[in-house]
XYZ file of C-alpha atoms in Angstrom:
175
model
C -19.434 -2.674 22.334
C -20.148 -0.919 25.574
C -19.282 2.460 25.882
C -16.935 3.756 29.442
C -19.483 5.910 31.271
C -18.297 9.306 33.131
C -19.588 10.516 36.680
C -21.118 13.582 34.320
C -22.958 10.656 32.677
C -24.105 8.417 35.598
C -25.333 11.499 37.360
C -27.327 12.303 34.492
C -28.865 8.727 34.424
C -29.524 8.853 38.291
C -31.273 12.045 37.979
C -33.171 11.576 34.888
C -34.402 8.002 36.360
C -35.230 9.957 39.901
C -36.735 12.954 38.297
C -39.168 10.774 36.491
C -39.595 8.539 39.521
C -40.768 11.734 41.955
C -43.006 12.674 38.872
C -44.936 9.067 38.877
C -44.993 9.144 42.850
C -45.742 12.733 43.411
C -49.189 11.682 41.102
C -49.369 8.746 43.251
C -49.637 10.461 45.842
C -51.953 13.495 44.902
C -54.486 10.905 43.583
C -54.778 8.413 46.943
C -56.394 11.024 49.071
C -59.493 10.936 46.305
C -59.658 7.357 45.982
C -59.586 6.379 49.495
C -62.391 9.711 50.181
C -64.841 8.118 47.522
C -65.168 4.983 49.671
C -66.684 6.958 52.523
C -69.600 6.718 50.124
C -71.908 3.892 50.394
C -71.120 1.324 47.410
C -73.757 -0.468 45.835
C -73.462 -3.391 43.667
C -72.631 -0.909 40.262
C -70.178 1.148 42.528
C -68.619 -2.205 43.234
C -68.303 -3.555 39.783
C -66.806 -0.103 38.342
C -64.317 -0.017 40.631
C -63.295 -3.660 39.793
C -63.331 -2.975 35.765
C -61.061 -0.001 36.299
C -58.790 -1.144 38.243
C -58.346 -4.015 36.133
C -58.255 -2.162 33.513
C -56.178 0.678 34.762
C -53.834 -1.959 35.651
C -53.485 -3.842 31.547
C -53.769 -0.549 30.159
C -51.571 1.744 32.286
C -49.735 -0.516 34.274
C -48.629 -3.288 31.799
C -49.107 -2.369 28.579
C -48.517 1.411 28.744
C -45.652 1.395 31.341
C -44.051 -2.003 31.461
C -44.313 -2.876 27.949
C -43.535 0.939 26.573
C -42.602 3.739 28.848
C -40.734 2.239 31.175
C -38.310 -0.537 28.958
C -37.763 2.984 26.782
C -37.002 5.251 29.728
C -34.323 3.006 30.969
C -32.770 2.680 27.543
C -32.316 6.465 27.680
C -31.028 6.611 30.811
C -28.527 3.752 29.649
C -27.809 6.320 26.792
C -27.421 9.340 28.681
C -25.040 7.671 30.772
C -22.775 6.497 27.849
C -23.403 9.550 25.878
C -23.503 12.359 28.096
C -24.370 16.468 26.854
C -24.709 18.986 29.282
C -28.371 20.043 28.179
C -29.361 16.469 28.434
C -27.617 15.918 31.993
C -29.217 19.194 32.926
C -32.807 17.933 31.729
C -32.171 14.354 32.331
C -35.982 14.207 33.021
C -37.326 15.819 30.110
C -34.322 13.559 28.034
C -35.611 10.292 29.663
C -39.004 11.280 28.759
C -38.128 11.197 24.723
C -39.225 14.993 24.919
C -36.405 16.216 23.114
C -32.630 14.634 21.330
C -35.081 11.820 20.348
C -36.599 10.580 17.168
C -39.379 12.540 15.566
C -41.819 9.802 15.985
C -40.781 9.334 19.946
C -41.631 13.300 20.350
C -44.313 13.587 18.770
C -45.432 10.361 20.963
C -44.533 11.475 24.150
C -46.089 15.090 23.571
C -49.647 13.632 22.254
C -49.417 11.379 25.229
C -48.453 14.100 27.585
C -51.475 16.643 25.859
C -53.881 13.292 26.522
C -52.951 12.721 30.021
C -53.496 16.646 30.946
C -56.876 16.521 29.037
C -58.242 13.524 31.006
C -56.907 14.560 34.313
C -59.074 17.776 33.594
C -62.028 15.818 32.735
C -61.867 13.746 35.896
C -61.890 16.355 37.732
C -65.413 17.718 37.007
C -66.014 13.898 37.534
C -68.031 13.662 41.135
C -67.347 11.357 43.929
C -67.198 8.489 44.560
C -66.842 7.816 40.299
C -63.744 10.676 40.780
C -62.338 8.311 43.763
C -62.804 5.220 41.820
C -61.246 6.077 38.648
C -58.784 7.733 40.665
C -57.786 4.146 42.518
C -57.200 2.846 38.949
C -54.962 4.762 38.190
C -52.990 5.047 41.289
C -52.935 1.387 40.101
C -51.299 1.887 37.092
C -48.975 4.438 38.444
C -47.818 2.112 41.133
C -46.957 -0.203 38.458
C -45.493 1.832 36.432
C -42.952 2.941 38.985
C -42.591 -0.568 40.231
C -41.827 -1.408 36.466
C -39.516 1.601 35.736
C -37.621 0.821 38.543
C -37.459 -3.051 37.234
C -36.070 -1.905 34.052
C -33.866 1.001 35.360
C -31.629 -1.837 37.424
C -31.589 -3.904 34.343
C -30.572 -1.081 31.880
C -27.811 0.183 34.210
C -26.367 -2.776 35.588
C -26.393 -5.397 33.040
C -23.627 -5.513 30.025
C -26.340 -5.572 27.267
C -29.942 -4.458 27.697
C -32.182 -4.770 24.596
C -34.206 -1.832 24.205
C -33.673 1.133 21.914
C -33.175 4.728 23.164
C -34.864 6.461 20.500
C -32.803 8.617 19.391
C -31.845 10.724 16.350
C -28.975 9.006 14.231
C -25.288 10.304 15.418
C -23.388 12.268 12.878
């Protein structure tokens, strides 16, 4: 049964969802300037077959199976839940909430804080990483992001406008 939703609740939903949004295109677009510099470079044939394997890889691993067939689906759902369930500390961080960063299931935070710790290490790494090999792993992943917000924003329609969407929130059970 489908719970009524509140304006306190759809405003959560709209922010979390756009919160998370300006994170995934505020990376976006701090990454493009380094992957469009490292083809200023001259390519040769190894150059050229890197940039192909990332980005094709970039794209299963981050765009598909990371974002569209994880983060994203799961995102929505808590939007969906915030929205039908609405707390003031989870309107307030509607982000954070969407995220599975807290008033989620032990598993989901310990997830999305590993994943979080993982991403910060590699973006680190990368950038000791010199051009163009910092430009074209860069253009991967501005791959992956791109799908990734093309996918959460898929899934965001689906989970707020549809009657049933089939994805769990992951969260804690409700006393």
């Amino acid at each position: 049964m489908e719970k009524k939703t509140s304006i306190i609740g759809t405003i959560g939903a709209v922010w979390g969802l756009a919160g998370v949004l300006a994170l995934l295109a505020s990376a976006t677009l701090r990454l493009w300037p380094k992957a469009v510099e490292s083809f200023s470079y001259s390519f040769v044939w190894y150059h050229w077959a890197a940039l192909a394997a990332i980005v094709i890889g970039m794209a299963y691993a981050e765009g598909y199976k990371g974002f569209q067939k994880a983060f994203s689906p799961r995102t929505a759902a808590r939007a969906r839940y915030l929205r039908q369930n609405p707390r003031i500390l989870n309107v307030v961080l509607a982000p954070f909430f969407c995220m599975g960063y807290f008033h989620a299931t032990k598993r989901r935070k310990i997830t999305s804080i590993s994943l979080t710790l993982g991403i910060v290490l590699l973006i680190i790494v990368v950038h000791f990483v010199p051009q163009p090999w910092r430009g074209i792993i860069d253009f991967g992943v501005v791959v992956g992001l791109a799908w990734g917000i093309v996918s959460l924003l898929a899934f965001s329609y689906q989970a707020l406008g549809r009657v049933r969407y089939p994805y769990a929130p992951e969260v804690p059970d409700e006393e």
